[in-house]
Amino acid sequence: MATYNLTIPLSEADVRALHVGDTVMLTGVMVTGRDAAHKYMVETFIRTDAVPESEQSLYEELKALLKGSMVYHCGPVVRQLEGGRWAFVAAGPTTSIREEPYEAEVIEHFGLRGVIGKGGMGPNTLRACQTHGAAYFHAVGGAASLIANAVKEVVAVYKKEAFGVPEAFWVIRVENFPVVVTMDSHGQSIHSEVEAASKDVLARLVGTG
Amino acid sequence: MDNLRDSFVELVRRASTNLSGDVEAALKAARDRESPGSAAAGAFEAILENVTLARAQSTPVCQDTGTLIFYVHYPMGAHVRALQAQLEEAVAEATARSYLRPNAVDSATGKNSGNNLGGGMPVFHFTEWESDVLRIDLLLKGGGCENVSTQYKLPDTALKAGRDLDGVRKVVLDAVYQAQGKGCAPGVLGVAIGGDRGTGYVFAKEQLFRPLGDTNPDPELAALEERLLRECNELGIGPMGFGGRTTVFGVKIGAYHRLPACYFVSVAYMCWAHRRARLEIRGDEAIFSQEGD
């Protein structure tokens, strides 16, 4: 287990060097996206023959922002400052597994190098991480004020009116955002290891083993 | 009790930004049990630093400020509808002040109401009592831990769980196994045995108001709570599911009567950010407290 300081955008080599259990401090620009955002990205940009004209400019923005960057599964508490700019007040991760039906396609389509969230993800995402050189980074669930302090700037927000504050795409610049690699680009997942070990204990305690 | 809105806003602020003393002490004890340098120890360090920061900055402990569940005990003659209206006003105001995330989404249209008010939100339970004190308890329960909360119907063949307390033990262990780290472990379990499907869940959540250090007055349930606490931790799921020695830091069980045909076990999983606060109005005085203060 090592500790790395990495600056976004990440290269494939940056990500391939990481293994489960490593601690990483992330710096750079990333985009929040959760349930509504994933459904939207996949339906509007990926599983489609043509991106509607009305969504074309956001598509171009997201392509530029996400290449080599990350999607952060987060629905923040925000505050509007004088002059109209936004600030993050509380910004811990949300449960990632809900995005399992979408994430592999998002990683491939946008060239993500990582996904940040909590609770881990499933086999499709793990396979996409292996194939395309990405990793799953676990933020500490509930550590919302701590992580908000690592968010130095809200660069932009998209779809706030349509999706609501928690579900919008918030483009944020972070400094030293602390995460742990729990699924790496080599097919390893702490989540499946812990699940398998706890399953054996459960069988013993319940008497079904 | 004419205008309590500001006191109600303060109750919400405290619940969202300040963890109660018994929970923080349990998290510190859990950190001390993990090996220094492990992912589990790191998670507890981050959790505790976050708790300190949230308190100092008066910002939410967790961005998912959850479902607001109010338990109101009111003296005879109180104007309940007016109380509810003031509580709702206070919730909207606390949202405007960023103590709460706008969390009420219209299930049909997908529109967020923007102020935490909507059908069934927040949740209110009003009870008249003998005292002349107005007491309001508030629990904030996030969506991640609500998603891993669950209900079993005994017997359960796959788990070899019969219609007795040992069957209850087995399904509760299964619930914690199924949750893994997804409910923001380590968690506190509120468990209700019996009731119908609706009252079971409500009673399970009521258990979460109990102080972590209390002892169940029913000796059989007390023994089951103690055993489940130990066995849940043997699962080794640890904080965030990273693996570790503390998976659960409280098990609180209540039993309701049930129909002969029904045997429900309802498990309300509460995340480590176990946010609860109390306000008592005694005459003109507003007294705020949190467990373990």
Short mmCIF file of C-alpha atoms in Angstrom, two decimals:
data_model
loop_
_atom_site.label_atom_id
_atom_site.label_comp_id
_atom_site.label_asym_id
_atom_site.label_seq_id
_atom_site.Cartn_x
_atom_site.Cartn_y
_atom_site.Cartn_z
CA MET A 1 0.00 0.00 0.00
CA ALA A 2 1.48 3.28 -1.14
CA THR A 3 0.44 6.92 -1.11
CA TYR A 4 0.34 8.96 -4.32
CA ASN A 5 -0.33 12.59 -5.19
CA LEU A 6 -1.89 12.68 -8.63
CA THR A 7 -2.93 15.57 -10.85
CA ILE A 8 -5.90 15.27 -13.20
CA PRO A 9 -5.92 14.62 -16.14
CA LEU A 10 -4.34 11.24 -15.47
CA SER A 11 -2.45 9.15 -17.98
CA GLU A 12 -3.01 5.43 -18.42
CA ALA A 13 0.41 4.85 -16.83
CA ASP A 14 -0.65 6.84 -13.73
CA VAL A 15 -3.63 4.54 -13.24
CA ARG A 16 -1.87 1.27 -14.09
CA ALA A 17 0.64 2.03 -11.29
CA LEU A 18 -2.14 1.96 -8.69
CA HIS A 19 -3.22 -1.10 -6.72
CA VAL A 20 -6.02 -1.77 -4.28
CA GLY A 21 -5.27 -0.35 -0.84
CA ASP A 22 -3.27 2.60 -2.18
CA THR A 23 -4.14 6.04 -0.83
CA VAL A 24 -4.31 8.83 -3.40
CA MET A 25 -4.57 12.59 -3.02
CA LEU A 26 -6.27 13.95 -6.14
CA THR A 27 -5.85 17.46 -7.52
CA GLY A 28 -7.54 18.88 -10.61
CA VAL A 29 -10.92 19.26 -12.27
CA MET A 30 -13.62 16.58 -12.06
CA VAL A 31 -17.37 16.39 -12.56
CA THR A 32 -20.04 15.15 -10.17
CA GLY A 33 -22.68 12.85 -11.59
CA ARG A 34 -25.11 10.44 -10.00
CA ASP A 35 -28.37 8.73 -10.88
CA ALA A 36 -30.02 11.25 -13.20
CA ALA A 37 -26.69 12.20 -14.78
CA HIS A 38 -25.72 8.61 -15.61
CA LYS A 39 -29.12 7.78 -17.06
CA TYR A 40 -28.95 10.98 -19.10
CA MET A 41 -25.39 10.43 -20.38
CA VAL A 42 -26.05 6.89 -21.48
CA GLU A 43 -29.44 7.55 -23.07
CA THR A 44 -28.58 10.89 -24.68
CA PHE A 45 -24.97 10.42 -25.76
CA ILE A 46 -24.10 6.73 -25.87
CA ARG A 47 -27.03 4.46 -26.67
CA THR A 48 -28.23 6.72 -29.43
CA ASP A 49 -27.81 7.23 -33.15
CA ALA A 50 -27.77 11.01 -32.94
CA VAL A 51 -27.25 13.45 -30.07
CA PRO A 52 -30.14 15.97 -30.11
CA GLU A 53 -29.17 19.46 -31.22
CA SER A 54 -30.24 20.92 -27.86
CA GLU A 55 -27.77 18.69 -25.98
CA GLN A 56 -24.84 19.08 -28.36
CA SER A 57 -23.03 21.87 -26.52
CA LEU A 58 -23.17 20.07 -23.16
CA TYR A 59 -21.92 16.93 -24.91
CA GLU A 60 -18.86 18.79 -26.20
CA GLU A 61 -18.20 20.31 -22.74
CA LEU A 62 -18.44 16.95 -21.01
CA LYS A 63 -16.22 15.22 -23.55
CA ALA A 64 -13.50 17.81 -22.98
CA LEU A 65 -13.89 17.77 -19.19
CA LEU A 66 -14.07 14.02 -18.67
CA LYS A 67 -11.20 12.87 -20.91
CA GLY A 68 -8.55 11.62 -18.46
CA SER A 69 -10.65 12.86 -15.53
CA MET A 70 -13.27 11.36 -13.26
CA VAL A 71 -16.91 11.27 -12.41
CA TYR A 72 -17.57 11.79 -8.70
CA HIS A 73 -20.74 10.14 -7.37
CA CYS A 74 -21.86 13.01 -5.18
CA GLY A 75 -24.93 15.12 -4.52
CA PRO A 76 -23.57 18.13 -2.64
CA VAL A 77 -25.00 20.71 -0.28
CA VAL A 78 -24.18 24.01 -1.96
CA ARG A 79 -24.36 27.69 -1.15
CA GLN A 80 -24.67 30.55 -3.60
CA LEU A 81 -22.18 33.34 -3.01
CA GLU A 82 -22.62 37.02 -3.71
CA GLY A 83 -22.15 37.53 -7.42
CA GLY A 84 -23.90 34.26 -8.18
CA ARG A 85 -20.98 31.82 -7.93
CA TRP A 86 -21.46 28.57 -6.05
CA ALA A 87 -19.53 26.93 -3.23
CA PHE A 88 -19.64 23.36 -1.89
CA VAL A 89 -20.68 23.15 1.77
CA ALA A 90 -20.86 19.37 2.20
CA ALA A 91 -19.84 16.88 -0.45
CA GLY A 92 -19.30 13.26 0.55
CA PRO A 93 -19.79 10.38 -1.90
CA THR A 94 -23.06 8.63 -2.59
CA THR A 95 -23.50 4.87 -3.09
CA SER A 96 -21.97 3.91 -6.42
CA ILE A 97 -23.60 0.57 -7.15
CA ARG A 98 -26.72 2.28 -8.53
CA GLU A 99 -24.61 3.39 -11.50
CA GLU A 100 -23.43 -0.15 -12.28
CA PRO A 101 -25.82 -0.50 -15.27
CA TYR A 102 -24.22 2.59 -16.88
CA GLU A 103 -20.66 3.10 -15.66
CA ALA A 104 -18.73 0.77 -17.96
CA GLU A 105 -20.16 2.56 -21.01
CA VAL A 106 -19.41 5.98 -19.51
CA ILE A 107 -15.79 4.99 -18.77
CA GLU A 108 -15.29 3.78 -22.32
CA HIS A 109 -17.17 6.54 -24.13
CA PHE A 110 -15.67 9.52 -22.30
CA GLY A 111 -12.22 8.04 -21.60
CA LEU A 112 -12.51 8.32 -17.82
CA ARG A 113 -9.48 7.38 -15.74
CA GLY A 114 -11.52 6.93 -12.63
CA VAL A 115 -14.76 6.90 -10.80
CA ILE A 116 -15.07 8.18 -7.23
CA GLY A 117 -17.82 7.05 -4.89
CA LYS A 118 -18.55 4.73 -2.02
CA GLY A 119 -19.48 1.12 -1.49
CA GLY A 120 -17.72 -0.19 -4.62
CA MET A 121 -19.11 -1.36 -7.93
CA GLY A 122 -19.75 -4.59 -9.76
CA PRO A 123 -18.10 -6.82 -12.36
CA ASN A 124 -18.96 -4.69 -15.42
CA THR A 125 -17.23 -1.65 -13.99
CA LEU A 126 -14.27 -3.72 -12.80
CA ARG A 127 -13.88 -5.15 -16.31
CA ALA A 128 -14.09 -1.67 -17.85
CA CYS A 129 -11.38 -0.48 -15.44
CA GLN A 130 -9.16 -3.34 -16.60
CA THR A 131 -9.83 -2.88 -20.30
CA HIS A 132 -9.61 0.90 -20.50
CA GLY A 133 -7.14 1.72 -17.72
CA ALA A 134 -9.30 3.23 -15.02
CA ALA A 135 -9.75 2.73 -11.26
CA TYR A 136 -12.46 3.02 -8.65
CA PHE A 137 -11.52 5.45 -5.91
CA HIS A 138 -13.35 5.19 -2.59
CA ALA A 139 -13.98 8.42 -0.70
CA VAL A 140 -15.01 8.17 2.95
CA GLY A 141 -18.79 8.09 3.02
CA GLY A 142 -20.27 10.83 5.16
CA ALA A 143 -17.01 12.80 5.38
CA ALA A 144 -18.86 15.63 3.74
CA SER A 145 -17.42 18.72 5.40
CA LEU A 146 -13.88 17.35 5.10
CA ILE A 147 -14.24 16.72 1.37
CA ALA A 148 -16.04 20.03 0.76
CA ASN A 149 -12.92 21.74 2.14
CA ALA A 150 -10.88 20.02 -0.61
CA VAL A 151 -13.18 21.54 -3.24
CA LYS A 152 -11.50 24.83 -3.98
CA GLU A 153 -13.76 26.08 -6.73
CA VAL A 154 -17.05 25.34 -8.44
CA VAL A 155 -16.11 25.92 -12.07
CA ALA A 156 -19.54 25.38 -13.61
CA VAL A 157 -22.84 23.59 -13.14
CA TYR A 158 -24.99 21.90 -15.77
CA LYS A 159 -28.57 20.64 -15.59
CA LYS A 160 -29.22 22.15 -12.17
CA GLU A 161 -32.76 23.17 -13.05
CA ALA A 162 -33.65 19.94 -14.79
CA PHE A 163 -32.11 17.49 -12.31
CA GLY A 164 -32.10 19.49 -9.05
CA VAL A 165 -29.08 20.39 -6.88
CA PRO A 166 -28.07 16.87 -5.79
CA GLU A 167 -28.28 15.38 -9.28
CA ALA A 168 -26.72 18.16 -11.38
CA PHE A 169 -23.30 17.99 -13.09
CA TRP A 170 -21.08 20.12 -10.85
CA VAL A 171 -17.67 20.85 -12.36
CA ILE A 172 -15.27 21.26 -9.46
CA ARG A 173 -11.58 21.93 -8.93
CA VAL A 174 -10.21 19.94 -6.01
CA GLU A 175 -6.93 19.97 -4.15
CA ASN A 176 -5.70 16.93 -2.24
CA PHE A 177 -9.00 15.10 -2.26
CA PRO A 178 -8.27 11.94 -0.19
CA VAL A 179 -9.38 8.59 -1.66
CA VAL A 180 -8.47 4.91 -1.42
CA VAL A 181 -8.17 2.64 -4.46
CA THR A 182 -10.62 -0.19 -3.81
CA MET A 183 -10.91 -1.48 -7.43
CA ASP A 184 -7.81 -1.27 -9.61
CA SER A 185 -7.03 -1.70 -13.31
CA HIS A 186 -5.63 -5.18 -12.65
CA GLY A 187 -8.95 -6.83 -11.82
CA GLN A 188 -8.63 -6.61 -8.03
CA SER A 189 -11.48 -5.42 -5.80
CA ILE A 190 -11.38 -4.99 -2.02
CA HIS A 191 -15.18 -5.16 -2.09
CA SER A 192 -15.34 -8.66 -3.52
CA GLU A 193 -12.60 -9.85 -1.13
CA VAL A 194 -14.39 -8.49 1.96
CA GLU A 195 -17.72 -9.83 0.74
CA ALA A 196 -16.31 -13.33 0.22
CA ALA A 197 -14.62 -13.38 3.63
CA SER A 198 -17.73 -12.12 5.43
CA LYS A 199 -19.86 -14.68 3.60
CA ASP A 200 -17.84 -17.51 5.17
CA VAL A 201 -18.24 -15.98 8.64
CA LEU A 202 -21.98 -15.55 8.09
CA ALA A 203 -22.34 -19.22 7.12
CA ARG A 204 -20.58 -20.23 10.34
CA LEU A 205 -22.65 -17.93 12.57
CA VAL A 206 -25.95 -18.84 10.96
CA GLY A 207 -25.16 -22.54 10.63
CA THR A 208 -25.70 -22.85 6.89
CA GLY A 209 -22.03 -23.49 6.09
CA MET B 1 -45.45 28.24 22.19
CA ASP B 2 -46.40 31.01 19.79
CA ASN B 3 -43.37 31.34 17.64
CA LEU B 4 -40.92 28.51 17.94
CA ARG B 5 -39.66 28.60 14.38
CA ASP B 6 -36.18 29.89 15.24
CA SER B 7 -35.74 27.23 17.92
CA PHE B 8 -36.82 24.61 15.39
CA VAL B 9 -34.25 25.87 12.86
CA GLU B 10 -31.62 25.58 15.59
CA LEU B 11 -32.72 22.00 16.33
CA VAL B 12 -32.24 21.11 12.66
CA ARG B 13 -28.86 22.86 12.55
CA ARG B 14 -27.64 20.92 15.57
CA ALA B 15 -28.85 17.59 14.24
CA SER B 16 -27.17 18.14 10.87
CA THR B 17 -23.86 19.64 11.98
CA ASN B 18 -23.10 18.10 15.37
CA LEU B 19 -22.89 14.40 16.11
CA SER B 20 -24.08 13.39 19.57
CA GLY B 21 -21.47 12.57 22.19
CA ASP B 22 -22.24 8.85 22.54
CA VAL B 23 -21.75 8.32 18.77
CA GLU B 24 -18.51 10.28 18.61
CA ALA B 25 -17.13 8.35 21.59
CA ALA B 26 -18.03 5.06 19.91
CA LEU B 27 -16.27 6.14 16.70
CA LYS B 28 -13.14 7.08 18.66
CA ALA B 29 -13.14 3.72 20.41
CA ALA B 30 -13.54 2.02 17.02
CA ARG B 31 -10.58 3.92 15.58
CA ASP B 32 -8.41 2.82 18.51
CA ARG B 33 -9.23 -0.83 17.77
CA GLU B 34 -7.86 -0.72 14.18
CA SER B 35 -4.19 -1.20 13.30
CA PRO B 36 -2.48 2.12 12.63
CA GLY B 37 -1.90 2.67 8.90
CA SER B 38 -4.71 0.35 7.78
CA ALA B 39 -7.42 1.51 5.39
CA ALA B 40 -9.91 1.07 8.26
CA ALA B 41 -7.90 3.30 10.60
CA GLY B 42 -7.61 5.88 7.82
CA ALA B 43 -11.36 5.86 7.32
CA PHE B 44 -11.99 6.45 11.04
CA GLU B 45 -9.43 9.26 11.08
CA ALA B 46 -11.23 10.95 8.20
CA ILE B 47 -14.59 10.42 9.87
CA LEU B 48 -13.46 11.95 13.15
CA GLU B 49 -11.71 14.87 11.46
CA ASN B 50 -14.89 15.47 9.50
CA VAL B 51 -17.01 15.46 12.67
CA THR B 52 -14.73 18.04 14.30
CA LEU B 53 -14.73 20.20 11.17
CA ALA B 54 -18.51 20.06 10.71
CA ARG B 55 -19.03 21.18 14.30
CA ALA B 56 -16.50 24.03 14.02
CA GLN B 57 -17.81 25.28 10.67
CA SER B 58 -21.47 24.56 11.37
CA THR B 59 -21.69 22.61 8.10
CA PRO B 60 -23.48 19.28 7.60
CA VAL B 61 -21.68 16.19 8.92
CA CYS B 62 -22.93 14.41 5.79
CA GLN B 63 -24.23 15.98 2.58
CA ASP B 64 -27.08 13.50 2.57
CA THR B 65 -29.09 15.19 5.26
CA GLY B 66 -31.64 12.47 4.68
CA THR B 67 -35.21 12.07 5.77
CA LEU B 68 -36.11 14.29 8.71
CA ILE B 69 -38.03 12.22 11.24
CA PHE B 70 -39.66 14.25 14.02
CA TYR B 71 -41.11 12.78 17.20
CA VAL B 72 -43.16 15.42 18.97
CA HIS B 73 -44.47 14.91 22.50
CA TYR B 74 -46.87 17.71 23.33
CA PRO B 75 -48.83 18.73 26.40
CA MET B 76 -52.60 18.58 26.46
CA GLY B 77 -54.14 21.47 24.56
CA ALA B 78 -51.20 22.17 22.23
CA HIS B 79 -52.12 23.33 18.75
CA VAL B 80 -50.69 20.46 16.73
CA ARG B 81 -51.42 21.84 13.26
CA ALA B 82 -49.68 25.10 14.14
CA LEU B 83 -46.68 23.18 15.49
CA GLN B 84 -46.42 21.19 12.29
CA ALA B 85 -46.65 24.33 10.18
CA GLN B 86 -43.83 25.95 12.18
CA LEU B 87 -41.69 22.84 11.89
CA GLU B 88 -42.22 22.83 8.12
CA GLU B 89 -41.29 26.50 7.91
CA ALA B 90 -38.16 25.77 9.93
CA VAL B 91 -37.20 22.92 7.59
CA ALA B 92 -37.51 25.20 4.55
CA GLU B 93 -35.46 27.87 6.32
CA ALA B 94 -32.77 25.35 7.36
CA THR B 95 -32.58 24.26 3.71
CA ALA B 96 -32.17 27.88 2.56
CA ARG B 97 -29.33 28.23 5.09
CA SER B 98 -27.57 25.12 3.67
CA TYR B 99 -27.95 23.08 6.88
CA LEU B 100 -29.97 20.68 4.75
CA ARG B 101 -29.69 19.53 1.16
CA PRO B 102 -32.91 19.89 -0.85
CA ASN B 103 -33.91 16.24 -0.67
CA ALA B 104 -37.60 15.94 -1.53
CA VAL B 105 -38.10 14.66 -5.06
CA ASP B 106 -41.53 14.26 -6.68
CA SER B 107 -41.62 10.55 -7.49
CA ALA B 108 -43.82 11.02 -10.54
CA THR B 109 -42.16 14.01 -12.22
CA GLY B 110 -38.64 13.76 -10.79
CA LYS B 111 -38.76 17.42 -9.74
CA ASN B 112 -36.99 18.40 -6.54
CA SER B 113 -39.21 20.67 -4.40
CA GLY B 114 -36.10 22.60 -3.36
CA ASN B 115 -37.09 23.03 0.30
CA ASN B 116 -37.41 19.50 1.72
CA LEU B 117 -41.19 19.73 1.83
CA GLY B 118 -43.39 17.40 -0.15
CA GLY B 119 -45.74 14.46 0.09
CA GLY B 120 -44.80 12.53 3.23
CA MET B 121 -41.76 14.72 3.90
CA PRO B 122 -40.69 15.46 6.51
CA VAL B 123 -42.00 12.64 8.70
CA PHE B 124 -43.97 13.60 11.82
CA HIS B 125 -45.12 11.55 14.79
CA PHE B 126 -47.25 13.50 17.27
CA THR B 127 -48.07 12.09 20.71
CA GLU B 128 -49.85 13.78 23.58
CA TRP B 129 -48.33 13.16 26.98
CA GLU B 130 -48.89 14.03 30.63
CA SER B 131 -46.02 16.50 30.93
CA ASP B 132 -46.40 20.22 30.28
CA VAL B 133 -43.09 20.16 28.40
CA LEU B 134 -43.03 20.18 24.59
CA ARG B 135 -40.34 17.72 23.51
CA ILE B 136 -39.14 17.32 19.94
CA ASP B 137 -36.70 14.62 18.89
CA LEU B 138 -35.22 14.71 15.41
CA LEU B 139 -33.39 12.00 13.50
CA LEU B 140 -31.72 12.59 10.12
CA LYS B 141 -31.52 9.33 8.19
CA GLY B 142 -29.65 9.31 4.89
CA GLY B 143 -30.60 7.43 1.74
CA GLY B 144 -27.61 5.08 1.59
CA CYS B 145 -28.44 3.46 4.90
CA GLU B 146 -32.16 3.54 4.14
CA ASN B 147 -31.47 1.56 0.96
CA VAL B 148 -29.81 -1.25 2.93
CA SER B 149 -32.52 -1.32 5.59
CA THR B 150 -34.68 -4.38 5.11
CA GLN B 151 -37.48 -6.57 6.36
CA TYR B 152 -37.63 -10.36 6.78
CA LYS B 153 -40.58 -12.68 7.15
CA LEU B 154 -39.92 -15.71 9.34
CA PRO B 155 -39.44 -18.55 8.79
CA ASP B 156 -36.67 -18.00 6.25
CA THR B 157 -35.65 -21.30 4.73
CA ALA B 158 -32.39 -20.20 3.10
CA LEU B 159 -31.09 -18.83 6.42
CA LYS B 160 -32.57 -21.69 8.47
CA ALA B 161 -34.24 -18.98 10.53
CA GLY B 162 -37.28 -20.11 12.54
CA ARG B 163 -39.91 -18.05 14.32
CA ASP B 164 -37.92 -17.37 17.47
CA LEU B 165 -35.18 -15.09 18.74
CA ASP B 166 -32.48 -17.27 17.19
CA GLY B 167 -34.24 -16.82 13.85
CA VAL B 168 -34.18 -13.07 14.48
CA ARG B 169 -30.44 -13.26 15.15
CA LYS B 170 -29.82 -15.04 11.85
CA VAL B 171 -31.72 -12.61 9.65
CA VAL B 172 -30.15 -9.57 11.32
CA LEU B 173 -26.70 -11.01 10.60
CA ASP B 174 -27.76 -11.55 7.00
CA ALA B 175 -28.95 -7.93 6.76
CA VAL B 176 -25.53 -6.70 7.89
CA TYR B 177 -23.77 -9.06 5.48
CA GLN B 178 -25.99 -7.89 2.60
CA ALA B 179 -25.35 -4.24 3.46
CA GLN B 180 -21.53 -4.67 3.37
CA GLY B 181 -20.12 -1.10 3.43
CA LYS B 182 -22.96 0.40 1.40
CA GLY B 183 -24.90 1.82 4.34
CA CYS B 184 -21.78 3.75 5.42
CA ALA B 185 -20.57 1.22 7.95
CA PRO B 186 -20.02 1.07 10.81
CA GLY B 187 -23.70 1.30 11.49
CA VAL B 188 -26.23 1.20 14.31
CA LEU B 189 -29.09 -1.27 13.94
CA GLY B 190 -32.62 -0.52 15.02
CA VAL B 191 -34.50 -3.81 14.96
CA ALA B 192 -38.22 -4.41 15.45
CA ILE B 193 -39.64 -7.85 15.96
CA GLY B 194 -43.32 -8.20 15.12
CA GLY B 195 -45.85 -5.55 14.18
CA ASP B 196 -47.15 -5.37 10.63
CA ARG B 197 -44.95 -4.35 7.72
CA GLY B 198 -45.60 -0.66 8.35
CA THR B 199 -45.40 -0.45 12.14
CA GLY B 200 -42.38 -2.76 12.14
CA TYR B 201 -40.26 -0.30 10.17
CA VAL B 202 -41.46 2.67 12.23
CA PHE B 203 -40.70 0.88 15.51
CA ALA B 204 -37.27 -0.21 14.20
CA LYS B 205 -36.43 3.46 13.56
CA GLU B 206 -37.66 4.42 17.04
CA GLN B 207 -34.98 2.14 18.50
CA LEU B 208 -32.38 4.45 16.97
CA PHE B 209 -33.29 7.18 19.46
CA ARG B 210 -32.05 5.02 22.34
CA PRO B 211 -28.70 6.00 23.88
CA LEU B 212 -25.92 3.69 22.63
CA GLY B 213 -24.97 2.77 26.19
CA ASP B 214 -28.41 1.80 27.48
CA THR B 215 -29.49 -1.73 28.39
CA ASN B 216 -32.69 -3.25 27.07
CA PRO B 217 -35.12 -3.73 30.00
CA ASP B 218 -36.07 -7.13 28.59
CA PRO B 219 -33.24 -9.51 29.60
CA GLU B 220 -33.71 -11.79 26.58
CA LEU B 221 -33.57 -8.88 24.16
CA ALA B 222 -30.64 -7.41 26.07
CA ALA B 223 -28.75 -10.69 25.62
CA LEU B 224 -29.61 -10.77 21.92
CA GLU B 225 -28.43 -7.19 21.44
CA GLU B 226 -25.11 -8.02 23.06
CA ARG B 227 -24.62 -11.20 21.05
CA LEU B 228 -25.54 -9.53 17.76
CA LEU B 229 -23.15 -6.66 18.40
CA ARG B 230 -20.33 -9.18 18.85
CA GLU B 231 -21.29 -11.39 15.92
CA CYS B 232 -21.90 -8.52 13.47
CA ASN B 233 -18.35 -7.40 14.18
CA GLU B 234 -17.04 -10.91 13.53
CA LEU B 235 -18.21 -10.42 9.93
CA GLY B 236 -15.16 -8.16 9.53
CA ILE B 237 -16.75 -5.77 7.02
CA GLY B 238 -15.34 -2.72 8.78
CA PRO B 239 -15.73 1.00 8.06
CA MET B 240 -16.85 1.64 4.47
CA GLY B 241 -16.51 -2.10 3.80
CA PHE B 242 -12.70 -1.79 3.79
CA GLY B 243 -12.45 -4.71 6.22
CA GLY B 244 -11.93 -4.05 9.93
CA ARG B 245 -12.91 -4.77 13.50
CA THR B 246 -15.98 -2.56 13.81
CA THR B 247 -18.89 -3.18 11.45
CA VAL B 248 -21.67 -2.19 13.84
CA PHE B 249 -21.44 -0.06 17.00
CA GLY B 250 -24.93 -0.49 18.37
CA VAL B 251 -27.80 -2.98 18.19
CA LYS B 252 -31.15 -1.89 19.63
CA ILE B 253 -34.11 -4.25 19.53
CA GLY B 254 -37.78 -3.73 20.32
CA ALA B 255 -40.62 -6.25 20.20
CA TYR B 256 -44.22 -5.59 19.20
CA HIS B 257 -47.09 -8.01 19.27
CA ARG B 258 -47.85 -9.67 15.93
CA LEU B 259 -50.57 -11.60 14.17
CA PRO B 260 -50.35 -15.38 14.61
CA ALA B 261 -49.68 -15.70 10.86
CA CYS B 262 -47.00 -13.00 10.67
CA TYR B 263 -43.47 -12.79 12.04
CA PHE B 264 -41.67 -9.77 10.62
CA VAL B 265 -38.17 -8.67 11.53
CA SER B 266 -37.55 -5.09 10.42
CA VAL B 267 -33.99 -3.80 10.36
CA ALA B 268 -33.39 -0.05 10.23
CA TYR B 269 -29.71 0.38 9.37
CA MET B 270 -28.31 3.74 10.49
CA CYS B 271 -24.99 4.96 9.08
CA TRP B 272 -22.08 6.04 11.29
CA ALA B 273 -23.35 9.62 10.88
CA HIS B 274 -26.07 8.84 13.37
CA ARG B 275 -27.58 12.32 13.66
CA ARG B 276 -30.13 13.00 16.35
CA ALA B 277 -30.97 15.99 18.52
CA ARG B 278 -33.60 17.02 21.06
CA LEU B 279 -35.37 20.25 21.92
CA GLU B 280 -37.47 20.76 25.03
CA ILE B 281 -39.64 23.81 25.52
CA ARG B 282 -40.22 24.42 29.22
CA GLY B 283 -42.30 27.55 29.59
CA ASP B 284 -40.32 30.24 27.78
CA GLU B 285 -37.10 28.30 27.82
CA ALA B 286 -35.73 26.30 24.85
CA ILE B 287 -33.33 23.56 25.96
CA PHE B 288 -31.26 21.73 23.35
CA SER B 289 -29.52 18.46 24.06
CA GLN B 290 -27.85 15.57 22.32
CA GLU B 291 -27.17 12.13 23.74
CA GLY B 292 -23.95 11.94 25.72
CA ASP B 293 -23.56 15.73 26.04
#
